[in-house]
XYZ file of C-alpha atoms in Angstrom:
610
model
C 0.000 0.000 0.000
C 2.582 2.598 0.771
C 4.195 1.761 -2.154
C 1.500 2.739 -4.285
C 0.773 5.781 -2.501
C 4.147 6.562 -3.381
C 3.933 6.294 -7.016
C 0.910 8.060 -6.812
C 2.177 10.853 -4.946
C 4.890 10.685 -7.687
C 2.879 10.314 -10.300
C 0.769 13.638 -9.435
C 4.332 15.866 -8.736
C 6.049 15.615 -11.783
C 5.238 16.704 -15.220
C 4.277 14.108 -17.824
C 2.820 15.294 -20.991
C 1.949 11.696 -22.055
C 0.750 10.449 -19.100
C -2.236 13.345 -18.748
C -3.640 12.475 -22.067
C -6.210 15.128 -21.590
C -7.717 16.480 -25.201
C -7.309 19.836 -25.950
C -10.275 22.017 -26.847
C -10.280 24.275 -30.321
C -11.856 27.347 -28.838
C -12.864 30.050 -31.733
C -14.466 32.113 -29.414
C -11.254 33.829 -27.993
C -9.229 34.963 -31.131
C -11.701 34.299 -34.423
C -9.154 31.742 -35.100
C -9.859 27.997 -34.460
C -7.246 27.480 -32.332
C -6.727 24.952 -29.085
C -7.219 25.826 -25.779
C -3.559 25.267 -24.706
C -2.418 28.097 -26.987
C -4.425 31.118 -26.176
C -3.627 33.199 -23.455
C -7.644 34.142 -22.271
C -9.727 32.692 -19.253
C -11.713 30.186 -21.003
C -14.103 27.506 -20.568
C -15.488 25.112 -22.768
C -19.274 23.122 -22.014
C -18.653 20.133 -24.610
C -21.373 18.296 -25.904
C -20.512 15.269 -23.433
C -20.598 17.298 -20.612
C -23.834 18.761 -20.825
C -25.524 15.329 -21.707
C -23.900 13.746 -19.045
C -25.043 16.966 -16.565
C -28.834 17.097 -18.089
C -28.095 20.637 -19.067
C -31.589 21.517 -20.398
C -31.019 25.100 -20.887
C -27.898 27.544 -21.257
C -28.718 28.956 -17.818
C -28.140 25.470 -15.967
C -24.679 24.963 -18.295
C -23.180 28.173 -17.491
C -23.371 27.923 -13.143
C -20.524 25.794 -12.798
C -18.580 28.378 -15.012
C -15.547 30.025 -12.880
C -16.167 33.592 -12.054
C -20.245 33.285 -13.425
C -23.007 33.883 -11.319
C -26.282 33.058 -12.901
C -28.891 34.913 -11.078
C -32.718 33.363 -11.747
C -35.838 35.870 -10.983
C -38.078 32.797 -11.017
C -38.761 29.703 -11.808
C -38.163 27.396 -15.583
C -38.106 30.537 -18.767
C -37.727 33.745 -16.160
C -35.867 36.556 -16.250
C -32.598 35.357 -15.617
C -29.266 37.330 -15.900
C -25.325 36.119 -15.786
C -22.888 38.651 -14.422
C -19.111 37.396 -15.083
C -16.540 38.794 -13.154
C -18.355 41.318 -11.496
C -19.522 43.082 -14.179
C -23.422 43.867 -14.897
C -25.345 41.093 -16.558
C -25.637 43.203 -20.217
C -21.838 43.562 -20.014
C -21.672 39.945 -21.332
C -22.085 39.682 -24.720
C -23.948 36.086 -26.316
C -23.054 34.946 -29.670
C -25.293 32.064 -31.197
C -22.655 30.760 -33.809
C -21.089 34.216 -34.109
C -23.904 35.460 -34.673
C -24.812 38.524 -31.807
C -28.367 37.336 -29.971
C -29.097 40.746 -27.371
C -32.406 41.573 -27.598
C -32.607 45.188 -28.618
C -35.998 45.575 -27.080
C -34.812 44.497 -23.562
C -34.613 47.335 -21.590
C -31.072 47.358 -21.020
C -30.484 45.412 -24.111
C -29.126 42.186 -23.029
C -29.743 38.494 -23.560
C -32.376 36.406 -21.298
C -30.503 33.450 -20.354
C -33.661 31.716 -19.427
C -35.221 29.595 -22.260
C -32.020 28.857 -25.182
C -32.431 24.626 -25.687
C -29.121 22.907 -25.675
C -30.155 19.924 -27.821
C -28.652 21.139 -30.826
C -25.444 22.766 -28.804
C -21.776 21.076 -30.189
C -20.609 23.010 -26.977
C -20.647 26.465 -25.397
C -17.218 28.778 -25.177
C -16.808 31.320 -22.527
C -14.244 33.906 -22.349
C -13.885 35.780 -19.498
C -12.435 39.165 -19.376
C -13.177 42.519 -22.347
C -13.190 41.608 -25.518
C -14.237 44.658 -27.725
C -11.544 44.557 -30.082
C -13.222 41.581 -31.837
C -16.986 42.156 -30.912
C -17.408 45.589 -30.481
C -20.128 46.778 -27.549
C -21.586 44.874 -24.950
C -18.164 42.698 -24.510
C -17.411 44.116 -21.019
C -17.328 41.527 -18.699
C -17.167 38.660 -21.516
C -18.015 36.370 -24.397
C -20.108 33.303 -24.557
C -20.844 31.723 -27.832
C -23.034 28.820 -28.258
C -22.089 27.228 -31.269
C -24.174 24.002 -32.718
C -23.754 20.499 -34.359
C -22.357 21.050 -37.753
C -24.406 20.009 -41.023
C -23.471 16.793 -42.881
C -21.903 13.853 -42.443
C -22.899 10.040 -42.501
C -27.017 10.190 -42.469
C -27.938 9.952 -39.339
C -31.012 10.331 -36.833
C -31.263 11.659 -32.767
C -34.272 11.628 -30.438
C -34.612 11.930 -26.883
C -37.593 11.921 -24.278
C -37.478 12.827 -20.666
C -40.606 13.348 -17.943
C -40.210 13.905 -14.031
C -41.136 16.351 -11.495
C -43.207 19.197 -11.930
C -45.066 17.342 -14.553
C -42.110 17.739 -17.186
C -41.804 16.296 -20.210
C -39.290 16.935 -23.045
C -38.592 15.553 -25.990
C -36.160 16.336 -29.058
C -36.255 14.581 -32.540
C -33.708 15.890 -35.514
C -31.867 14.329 -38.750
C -28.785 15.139 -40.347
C -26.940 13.806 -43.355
C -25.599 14.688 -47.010
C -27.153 14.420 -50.103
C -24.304 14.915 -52.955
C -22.139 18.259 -52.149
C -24.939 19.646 -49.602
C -24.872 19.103 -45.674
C -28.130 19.230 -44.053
C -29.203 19.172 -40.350
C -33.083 19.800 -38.913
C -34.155 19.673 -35.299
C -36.939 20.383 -33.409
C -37.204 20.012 -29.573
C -39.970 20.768 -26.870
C -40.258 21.419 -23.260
C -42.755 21.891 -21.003
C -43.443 21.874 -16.815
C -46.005 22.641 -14.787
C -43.403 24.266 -12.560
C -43.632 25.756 -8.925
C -44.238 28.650 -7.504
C -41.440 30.396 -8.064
C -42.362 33.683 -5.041
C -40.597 32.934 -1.533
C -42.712 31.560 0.673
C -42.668 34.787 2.981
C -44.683 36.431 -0.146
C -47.305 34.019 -1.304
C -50.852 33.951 -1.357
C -53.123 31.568 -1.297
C -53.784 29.582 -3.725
C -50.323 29.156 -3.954
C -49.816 29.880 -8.094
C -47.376 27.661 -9.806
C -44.982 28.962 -12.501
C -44.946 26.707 -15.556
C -43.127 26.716 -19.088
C -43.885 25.597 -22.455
C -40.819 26.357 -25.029
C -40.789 25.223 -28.976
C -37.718 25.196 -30.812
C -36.882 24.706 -34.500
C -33.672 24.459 -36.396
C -32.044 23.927 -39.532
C -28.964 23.926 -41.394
C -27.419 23.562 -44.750
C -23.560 23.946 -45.797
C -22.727 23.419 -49.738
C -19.986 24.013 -52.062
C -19.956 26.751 -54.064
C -16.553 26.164 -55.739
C -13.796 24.526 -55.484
C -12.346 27.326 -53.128
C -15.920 28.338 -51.627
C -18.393 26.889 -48.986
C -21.826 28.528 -48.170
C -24.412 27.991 -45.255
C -27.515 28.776 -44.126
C -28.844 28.989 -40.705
C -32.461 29.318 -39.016
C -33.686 28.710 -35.215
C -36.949 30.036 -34.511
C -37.960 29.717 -30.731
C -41.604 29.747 -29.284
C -41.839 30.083 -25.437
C -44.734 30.725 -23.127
C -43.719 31.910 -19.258
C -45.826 31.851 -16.126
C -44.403 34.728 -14.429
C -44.292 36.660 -11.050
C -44.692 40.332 -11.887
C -45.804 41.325 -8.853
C -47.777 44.287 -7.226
C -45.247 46.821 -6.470
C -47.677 47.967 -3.830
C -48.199 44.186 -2.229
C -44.682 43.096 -3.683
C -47.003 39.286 -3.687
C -47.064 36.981 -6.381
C -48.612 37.767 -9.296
C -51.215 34.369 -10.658
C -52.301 36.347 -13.331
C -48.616 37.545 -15.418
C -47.660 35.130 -18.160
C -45.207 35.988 -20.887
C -45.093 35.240 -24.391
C -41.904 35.134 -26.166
C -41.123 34.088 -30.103
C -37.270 34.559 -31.523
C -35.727 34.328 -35.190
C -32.036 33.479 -35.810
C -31.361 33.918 -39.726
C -27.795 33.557 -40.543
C -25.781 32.737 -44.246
C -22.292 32.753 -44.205
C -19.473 31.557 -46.814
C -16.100 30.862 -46.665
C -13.525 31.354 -49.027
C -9.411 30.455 -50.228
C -8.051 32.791 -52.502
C -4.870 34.545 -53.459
C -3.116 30.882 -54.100
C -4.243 30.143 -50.778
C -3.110 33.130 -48.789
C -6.042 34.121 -48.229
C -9.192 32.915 -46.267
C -12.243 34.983 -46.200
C -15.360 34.560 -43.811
C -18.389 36.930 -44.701
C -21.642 36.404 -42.355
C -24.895 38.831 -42.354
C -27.105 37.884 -39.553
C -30.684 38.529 -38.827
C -32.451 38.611 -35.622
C -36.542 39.088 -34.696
C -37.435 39.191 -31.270
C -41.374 39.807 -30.511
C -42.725 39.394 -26.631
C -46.033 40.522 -24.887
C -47.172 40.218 -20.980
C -50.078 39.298 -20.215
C -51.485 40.896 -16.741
C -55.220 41.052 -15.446
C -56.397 41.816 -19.036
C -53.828 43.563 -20.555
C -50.591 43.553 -22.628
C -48.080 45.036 -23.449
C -45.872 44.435 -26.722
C -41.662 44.586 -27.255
C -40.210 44.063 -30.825
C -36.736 43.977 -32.003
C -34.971 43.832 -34.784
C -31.030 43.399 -35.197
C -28.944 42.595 -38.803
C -25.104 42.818 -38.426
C -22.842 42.318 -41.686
C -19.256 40.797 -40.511
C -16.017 40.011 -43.038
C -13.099 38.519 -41.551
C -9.962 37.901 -43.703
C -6.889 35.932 -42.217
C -3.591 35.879 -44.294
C -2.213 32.584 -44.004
C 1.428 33.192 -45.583
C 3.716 33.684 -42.264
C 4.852 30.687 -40.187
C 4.706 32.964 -36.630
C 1.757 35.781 -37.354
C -1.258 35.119 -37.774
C -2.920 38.457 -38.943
C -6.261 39.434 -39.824
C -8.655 41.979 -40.285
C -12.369 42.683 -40.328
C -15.261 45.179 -40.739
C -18.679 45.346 -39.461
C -21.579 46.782 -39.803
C -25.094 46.892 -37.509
C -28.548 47.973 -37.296
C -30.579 47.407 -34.476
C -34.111 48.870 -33.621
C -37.039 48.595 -30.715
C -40.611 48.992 -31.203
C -42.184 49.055 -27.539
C -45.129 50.479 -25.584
C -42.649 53.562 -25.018
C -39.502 53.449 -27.414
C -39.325 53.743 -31.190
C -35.676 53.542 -32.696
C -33.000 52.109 -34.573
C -29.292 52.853 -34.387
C -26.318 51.620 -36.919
C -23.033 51.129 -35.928
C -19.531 49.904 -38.173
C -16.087 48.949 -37.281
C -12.875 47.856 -38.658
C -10.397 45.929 -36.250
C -7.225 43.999 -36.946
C -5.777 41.443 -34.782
C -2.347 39.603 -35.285
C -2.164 35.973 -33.451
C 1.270 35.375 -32.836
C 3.020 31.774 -31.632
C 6.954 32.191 -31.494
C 9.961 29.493 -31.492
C 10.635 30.856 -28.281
C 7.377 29.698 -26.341
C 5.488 32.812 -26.576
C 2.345 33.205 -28.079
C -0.770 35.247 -27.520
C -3.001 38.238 -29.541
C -2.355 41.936 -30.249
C -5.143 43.627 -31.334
C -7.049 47.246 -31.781
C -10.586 48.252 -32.987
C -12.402 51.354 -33.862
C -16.062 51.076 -33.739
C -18.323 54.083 -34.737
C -21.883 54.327 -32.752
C -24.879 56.767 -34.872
C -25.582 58.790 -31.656
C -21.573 58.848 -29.847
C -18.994 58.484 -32.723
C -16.023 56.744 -32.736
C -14.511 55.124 -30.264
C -11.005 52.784 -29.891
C -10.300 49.415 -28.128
C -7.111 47.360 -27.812
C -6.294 44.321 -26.614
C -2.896 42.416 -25.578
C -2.669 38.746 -24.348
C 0.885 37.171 -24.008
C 1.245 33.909 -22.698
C 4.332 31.719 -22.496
C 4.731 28.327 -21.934
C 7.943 26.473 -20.373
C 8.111 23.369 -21.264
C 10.605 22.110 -18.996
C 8.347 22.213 -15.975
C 5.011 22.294 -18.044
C 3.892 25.328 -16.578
C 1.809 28.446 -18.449
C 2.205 32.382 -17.545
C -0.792 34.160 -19.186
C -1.709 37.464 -18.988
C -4.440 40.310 -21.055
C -4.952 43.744 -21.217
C -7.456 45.127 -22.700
C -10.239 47.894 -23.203
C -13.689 47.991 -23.661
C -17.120 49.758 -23.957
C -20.955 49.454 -24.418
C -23.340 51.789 -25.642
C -26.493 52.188 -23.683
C -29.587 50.279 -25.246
C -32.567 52.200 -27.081
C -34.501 52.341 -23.987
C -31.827 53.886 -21.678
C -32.002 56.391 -24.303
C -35.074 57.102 -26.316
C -37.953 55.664 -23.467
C -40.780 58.115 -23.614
C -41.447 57.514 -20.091
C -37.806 57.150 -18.438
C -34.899 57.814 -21.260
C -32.283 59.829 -20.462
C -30.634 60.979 -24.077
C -28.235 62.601 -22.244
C -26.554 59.068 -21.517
C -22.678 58.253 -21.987
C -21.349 54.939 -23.441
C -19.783 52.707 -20.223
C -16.121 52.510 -21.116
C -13.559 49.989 -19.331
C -10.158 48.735 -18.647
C -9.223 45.500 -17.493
C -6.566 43.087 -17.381
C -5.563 39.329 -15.821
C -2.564 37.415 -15.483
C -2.649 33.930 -14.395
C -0.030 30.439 -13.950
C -1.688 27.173 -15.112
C 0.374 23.915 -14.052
C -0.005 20.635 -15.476
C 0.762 17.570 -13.859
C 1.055 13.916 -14.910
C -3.019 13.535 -14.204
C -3.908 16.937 -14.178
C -3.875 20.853 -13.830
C -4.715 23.310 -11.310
C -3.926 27.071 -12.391
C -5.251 30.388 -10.621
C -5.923 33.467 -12.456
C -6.001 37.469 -10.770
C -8.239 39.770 -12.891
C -9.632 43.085 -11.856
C -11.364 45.994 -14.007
C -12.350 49.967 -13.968
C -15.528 51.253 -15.656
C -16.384 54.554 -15.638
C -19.472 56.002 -16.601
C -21.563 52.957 -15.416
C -25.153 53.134 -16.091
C -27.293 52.658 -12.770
C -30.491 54.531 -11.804
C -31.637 57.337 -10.003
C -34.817 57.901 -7.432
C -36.952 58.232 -10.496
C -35.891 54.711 -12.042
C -34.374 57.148 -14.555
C -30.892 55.378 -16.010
C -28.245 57.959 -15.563
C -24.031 57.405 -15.574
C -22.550 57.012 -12.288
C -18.722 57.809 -11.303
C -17.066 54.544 -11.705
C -16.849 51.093 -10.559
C -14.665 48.482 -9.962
C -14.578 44.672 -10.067
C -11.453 42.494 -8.814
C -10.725 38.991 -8.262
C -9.046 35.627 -8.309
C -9.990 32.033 -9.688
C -8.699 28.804 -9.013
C -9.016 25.177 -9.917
C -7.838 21.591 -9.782
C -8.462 19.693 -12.025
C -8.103 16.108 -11.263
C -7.666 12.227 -12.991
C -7.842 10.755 -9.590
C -7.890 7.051 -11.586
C -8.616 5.976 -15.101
C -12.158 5.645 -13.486
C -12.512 8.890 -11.718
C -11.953 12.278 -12.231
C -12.375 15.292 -9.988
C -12.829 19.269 -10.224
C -12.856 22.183 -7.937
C -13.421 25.973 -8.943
C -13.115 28.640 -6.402
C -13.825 32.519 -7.245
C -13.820 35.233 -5.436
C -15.283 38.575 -6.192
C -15.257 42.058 -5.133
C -17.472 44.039 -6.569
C -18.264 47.862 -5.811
C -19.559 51.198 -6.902
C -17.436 54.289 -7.215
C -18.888 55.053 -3.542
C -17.457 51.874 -2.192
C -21.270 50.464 -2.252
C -21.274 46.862 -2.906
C -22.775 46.135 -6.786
C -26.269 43.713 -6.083
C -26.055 39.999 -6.542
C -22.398 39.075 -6.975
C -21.488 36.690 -4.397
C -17.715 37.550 -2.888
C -17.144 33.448 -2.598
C -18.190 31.084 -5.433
C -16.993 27.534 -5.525
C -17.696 24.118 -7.728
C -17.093 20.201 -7.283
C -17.620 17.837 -10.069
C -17.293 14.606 -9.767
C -16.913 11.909 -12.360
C -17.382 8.065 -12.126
C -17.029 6.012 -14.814
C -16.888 2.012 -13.433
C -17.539 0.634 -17.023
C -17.498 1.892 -20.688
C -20.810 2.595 -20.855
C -22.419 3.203 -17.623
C -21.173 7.282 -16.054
C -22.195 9.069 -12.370
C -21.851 12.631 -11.964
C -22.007 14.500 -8.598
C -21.926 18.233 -8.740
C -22.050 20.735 -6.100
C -22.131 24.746 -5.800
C -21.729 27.000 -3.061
C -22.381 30.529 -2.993
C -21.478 33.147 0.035
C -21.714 36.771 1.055
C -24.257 38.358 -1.772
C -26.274 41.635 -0.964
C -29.353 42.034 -3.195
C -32.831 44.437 -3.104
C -35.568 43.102 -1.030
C -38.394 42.253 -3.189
C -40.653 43.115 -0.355
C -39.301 46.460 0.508
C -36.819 47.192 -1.718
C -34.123 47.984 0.823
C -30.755 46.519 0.161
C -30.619 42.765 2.659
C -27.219 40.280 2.866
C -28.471 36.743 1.299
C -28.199 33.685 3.169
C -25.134 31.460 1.588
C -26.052 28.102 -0.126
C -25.547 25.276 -1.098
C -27.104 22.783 -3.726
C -25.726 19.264 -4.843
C -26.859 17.455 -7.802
C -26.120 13.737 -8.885
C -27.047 11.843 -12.919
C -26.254 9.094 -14.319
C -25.799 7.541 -17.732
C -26.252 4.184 -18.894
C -25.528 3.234 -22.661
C -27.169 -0.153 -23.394
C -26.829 -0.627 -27.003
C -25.177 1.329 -29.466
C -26.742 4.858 -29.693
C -29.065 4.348 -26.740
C -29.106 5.434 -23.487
C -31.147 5.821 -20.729
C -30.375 8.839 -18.261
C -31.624 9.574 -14.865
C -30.710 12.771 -12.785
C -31.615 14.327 -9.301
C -31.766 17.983 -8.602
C -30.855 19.818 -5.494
C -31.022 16.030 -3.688
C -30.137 17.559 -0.579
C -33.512 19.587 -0.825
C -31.945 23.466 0.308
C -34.030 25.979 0.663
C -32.530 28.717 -1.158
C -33.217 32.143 -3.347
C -30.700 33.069 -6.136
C -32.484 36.360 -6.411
C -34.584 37.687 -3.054
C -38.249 37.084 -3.431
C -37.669 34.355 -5.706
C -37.073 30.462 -4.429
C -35.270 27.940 -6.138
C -36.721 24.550 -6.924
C -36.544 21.491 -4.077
C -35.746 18.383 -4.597
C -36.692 16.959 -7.617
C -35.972 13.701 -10.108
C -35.964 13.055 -14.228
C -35.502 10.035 -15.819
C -35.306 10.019 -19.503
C -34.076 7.950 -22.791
C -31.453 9.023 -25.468
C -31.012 8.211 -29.345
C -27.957 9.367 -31.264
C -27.041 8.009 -34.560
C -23.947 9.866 -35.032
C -22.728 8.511 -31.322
C-alpha cells in the first residue's frame, strides 16, 4: 500500500505530458481563429457536448453555473428573467453569440440576452471567455463572451431523439436528422419542453392559492452547408424559438405573487455565411450577415403590453495565411438594431474595422495583439485594444498568461429614447481590465489560478426616479482557481473557487455578486458505458434588493448538490436519470424568488452519429 501511494504521490508531482492524455479544446471564441485551448492566453471555458448530456443541461442557464467567475442569477422559476454577471460586471456587459452570430435583444430594456429559455439539444458546446473583448466584438463585450455554437451540417445520415418526464409534470422531448445528399450538408431539429413548474415567489410572499410557474418552449432548427466552388463553402442557418412563461410580476404595492402575469416570447435566428481560399491560398475569407426578430407581450389582469426587435449585423473577416509565426487578420462590421415598444421607437447603426495579429513564437510565446475602432450613430467613434501574451515552459510544463485590454458598451434604445424614463443625455460605459494567471499541469492533471480586476467609468445605474443615468465609476477584482483532477482511469475530480469584489465608485457593494463562489464535479465512470456525476455549488456573502421592501438585505449562503447518471445499453441508446438539489436546500438566487426542491428526471437518449 505505501508503495502505491508513493507512485501516486509521484505520479501527481512531476510533469508528464503523455501520461495526462487530456484532449485539448479548439476554442474560436477567444481569437476568431480555431485554435486549441492550450495556446491562447484568455480565461476560457469550454461546455462540450458530453458534458452537458452527461449533466442534463436543459437550458444555457443550468450549463453556465458551474462556469468560474459566473453567477447566474434566476428571478423565477423554468423561462424567467434570468441574468449572468461574469466577473463582477453587470449582466448586459456579457455579450452572447449564437454561432457568431450577436443574440441581445434590442428591445430588452437594457439590451441584453435572457438566459432563461435557449435549448441545448442542438449545442456542439458552449465557449466562454472571461475578461473585455471589444476589439473583436465591439459593444456589450465588457465583462465577456459566450458563444453557443451548434452540431455542424453533414456527415454520414444519421437520426437523434430523446424523451425525458419527471417532477413538476415535465416532459421533453427532441427529434432531428442530419446527413448529405451529394455536395450539400443538411441538419433539422426540433425540440420541446414543457413543466407545470412551482411557484417560483418565496414563501414569505405568497398567497393563497399558492400559483405555480410553468413553461412551455418550442424550438426549430435547420442547417445547410454546400460548395460553391472549389475554393468556396456557403451555409444557411435558421432557429426560430416559441416560449410561453408563467411569471411573477408582482404588485409593487403588495410586492405578492402575481397568478395572473404570463409571458409570451417568439425569436428568429437567420444567418448565411461563406467561406472562401483565394490569393493561391493566402487568403481565407469569412463573410456572415445575420438577422435577428425578437417579438414578446405580458399578459397581466387583461392587458398587454408588446416589445419588438430587430437586429442585422454584416461581418467580413480575412486571415492571411502566408507567415509561419503571425497570424494576422482583419475585419469590418456593420449593424442595425431597432425597438418597437409600448414607449420606445428607434434604430441605431453602428460599423467597425479591427485587426488582430495571433502570434506563436519558437521561443514559447504566443498570444493576440489587437485594436478596434467602432463608430456608434448617436456617440462616434470610439477605440479598443487588446494584448494577451502567454508563455509556456516546457521544462516544468507550466503556463504564464496574462491580457490587457479595453472595452465599452453603448447604452440600449430604452436607456435612451424611453418616452417615459430615457435619459438621451446618456454616456457609453467605457472599461479597462486586465488578468494574469499560472496554469500547471501535472502527470493527471492541472490546477492554475488566475487574478483579474477591471475599472468602468461612466456605469449606467439609476436614479430615485428609475431614470438610467451614468454614475462615477466602478470596480470589479478577483481571483480564480481550480484543480483539475484524474484521480484514476475511473474517476476524475474538479474544484473551482472565485472570489469577487465588486463595488460602486462610492465603495457600495454592486447587487447579486457573491464575494465566494466555488464548484465540485465529480466523475465516475466504473464501465465503458455506464457514467455518475455529482456536482455541487456554493455561494457566500451576496447583498441584493428586497423584493418586499426594496431595501438593500445580505443573502443567506447556499448550497445545492446534484447527482445523474448515464447508462448506454446498445449502441446509440441510453437511458439517463438525474436528481436535482437532492439535498432539498431551501434557497433564493435572487430575493423574493425560491429555487426549486428536490426533484428527479428520468429520460431515454437516441444518437445516430454517437
Amino acid at each position: 500500500m505505501k508503495r502505491r501511494l508513493a507512485a501516486l504521490l509521484a505520479a501527481l508531482a512531476l510533469p508528464d505530458h503523455a501520461a495526462a492524455q487530456v484532449p485539448d479544446p479548439i476554442v474560436v471564441t477567444a481569437s476568431r481563429v480555431a485554435t486549441p485551448e492550450s495556446e491562447l492566453a484568455r480565461s476560457i471555458t469550454v461546455i462540450d457536448a458530453g458534458t452537458l448530456r452527461e449533466r442534463g443541461h436543459r437550458t444555457l442557464d443550468e450549463a453556465l453555473e458551474p462556469v468560474p467567475g459566473l453567477h447566474v442569477a434566476r428571478s423565477g422559476g423554468p423561462g424567467q428573467q434570468t441574468s449572468v454577471f461574469m466577473r463582477g460586471t453587470e449582466s448586459n456587459h456579457v455579450l452572447v453569440l449564437l454561432d457568431g452570430m450577436r443574440v441581445g435583444d434590442p428591445s430588452n430594456p437594457g439590451g441584453g440576452f435572457d438566459f432563461a429559455s435557449l435549448d441545448l439539444s442542438q449545442v456542439e458546446r458552449i465557449e466562454v471567455v472571461r475578461g473585455t473583448n471589444s476589439v473583436l466584438y465591439g459593444s456589450d463585450a465588457i465583462g465577456g463572451t459566450i458563444n453557443i455554437i451548434t452540431r455542424a451540417a453533414g456527415g454520414p445520415p444519421g437520426a437523434a431523439a430523446s424523451v425525458e418526464a419527471g417532477s413538476f409534470d415535465t416532459f421533453n422531448q427532441q427529434a432531428g436528422v442530419h446527413g448529405s445528399a451529394g455536395a450539400t450538408g443538411y441538419r433539422l431539429d426540433i425540440s420541446h419542453r414543457k413543466t407545470r413548474g412551482y411557484s417560483a415567489t418565496s414563501p414569505g410572499l405568497q398567497t393563497p392559492p399558492v400559483d405555480d410557474d410553468g413553461n412551455e418552449n418550442w424550438t426549430a432548427w435547420g442547417r445547410l452547408a454546400f460548395a460553391v466552388g472549389p475554393h468556396t463553402q456557403a451555409e444557411l442557418f435558421a432557429r426560430y424559438e416559441d416560449d410561453d412563461t408563467d411569471i411573477d410580476l408582482g404588485d409593487f404595492a403588495s410586492v405578492l405573487e402575481d397568478p395572473d402575469s404570463r409571458l409570451d416570447s417568439r425569436r428568429l435566428y437567420l444567418r448565411g455565411g461563406a467561406d472562401q481560399r483565394w490569393g493561391q491560398g493566402s487568403y481565407a475569407t469569412r463573410a456572415d450577415l445575420g438577422y435577428t426578430r425578437y417579438r414578446r407581450t405580458t399578459h397581466n389582469d387583461g392587458w398587454s403590453e408588446e416589445f419588438d426587435g430587430d437586429k442585422l449585423y454584416l461581418d467580413v473577416k480575412t486571415d492571411y495565411l502566408a507567415f509561419e509565426e503571425h497570424l494576422p487578420s482583419f475585419g469590418a462590421t456593420l449593424g442595425r438594431e431597432a425597438a418597437d415598444t409600448v414607449d420606445t421607437r428607434a434604430h441605431v447603426r453602428t460599423a467597425a474595422l479591427y485587426v488582430q495579429d495571433q502570434f506563436r513564437l519558437a521561443a514559447g510565446a504566443f498570444g493576440t495583439v489587437g485594436a478596434r475602432l467602432d463608430h456608434h450613430q448617436e456617440f462616434g467613434d470610439f477605440f479598443t485594444f487588446q494584448l494577451a501574451p502567454a508563455y509556456r515552459f516546457d521544462a516544468s510544463a507550466s503556463t504564464l498568461k496574462a491580457s490587457l485590454g479595453s472595452g465599452y458598451r453603448a447604452p440600449s434604445l430604452s436607456e435612451l429614447y424611453s418616452a417615459s424614463y430615457g435619459n438621451p443625455d446618456l454616456q457609453p460605459e467605457r472599461s479597462l481590465g486586465w488578468d494574469a494567471g499560472l496554469v500547471q499541469d501535472f502527470a493527471r492533471g492541472s490546477a492554475g489560478v488566475t487574478y483579474f480586476a477591471q475599472d468602468i467609468r461612466d456605469l449606467i445605474g439609476f436614479d430615485a426616479s428609475f431614470r438610467p443615468v451614468n454614475e462615477d465609476s466602478a470596480e470589479t477584482s478577483g481571483w480564480e482557481a481550480f484543480v483539475d483532477w484524474q484521480c484514476v482511469p475511473e474517476l476524475s475530480a474538479r474544484l473551482d473557487y472565485t472570489y469577487t469584489h465588486a463595488v460602486d465608485g462610492a465603495g457600495d457593494r454592486l447587487l447579486r455578486r457573491p464575494r465566494h463562489k466555488a464548484d465540485l464535479a465529480i466523475r465516475y465512470a466504473p464501465r465503458r458505458n455506464l457514467v455518475f456525476r455529482l456536482t455541487g455549488r456554493y455561494l457566500a456573502d451576496m447583498v441584493d434588493v428586497s423584493r418586499a421592501d426594496f431595501d438593500i438585505v445580505e443573502m443567506p449562503d447556499y448550497a445545492v448538490v446534484d447527482a445523474n447518471a448515464e447508462y448506454r445499453f446498445r449502441p446509440g441508446w441510453v437511458l439517463f436519470a438525474r436528481i436535482d438539489n437532492l439535498l432539498d436546500e431551501r434557497y433564493e438566487p435572487v430575493n423574493g424568488f425560491q429555487g426549486a426542491r428536490l426533484s428527479g428526471y428520468l429520460g431515454v437518449r437516441y444518437d445516430g452519429e454517437r
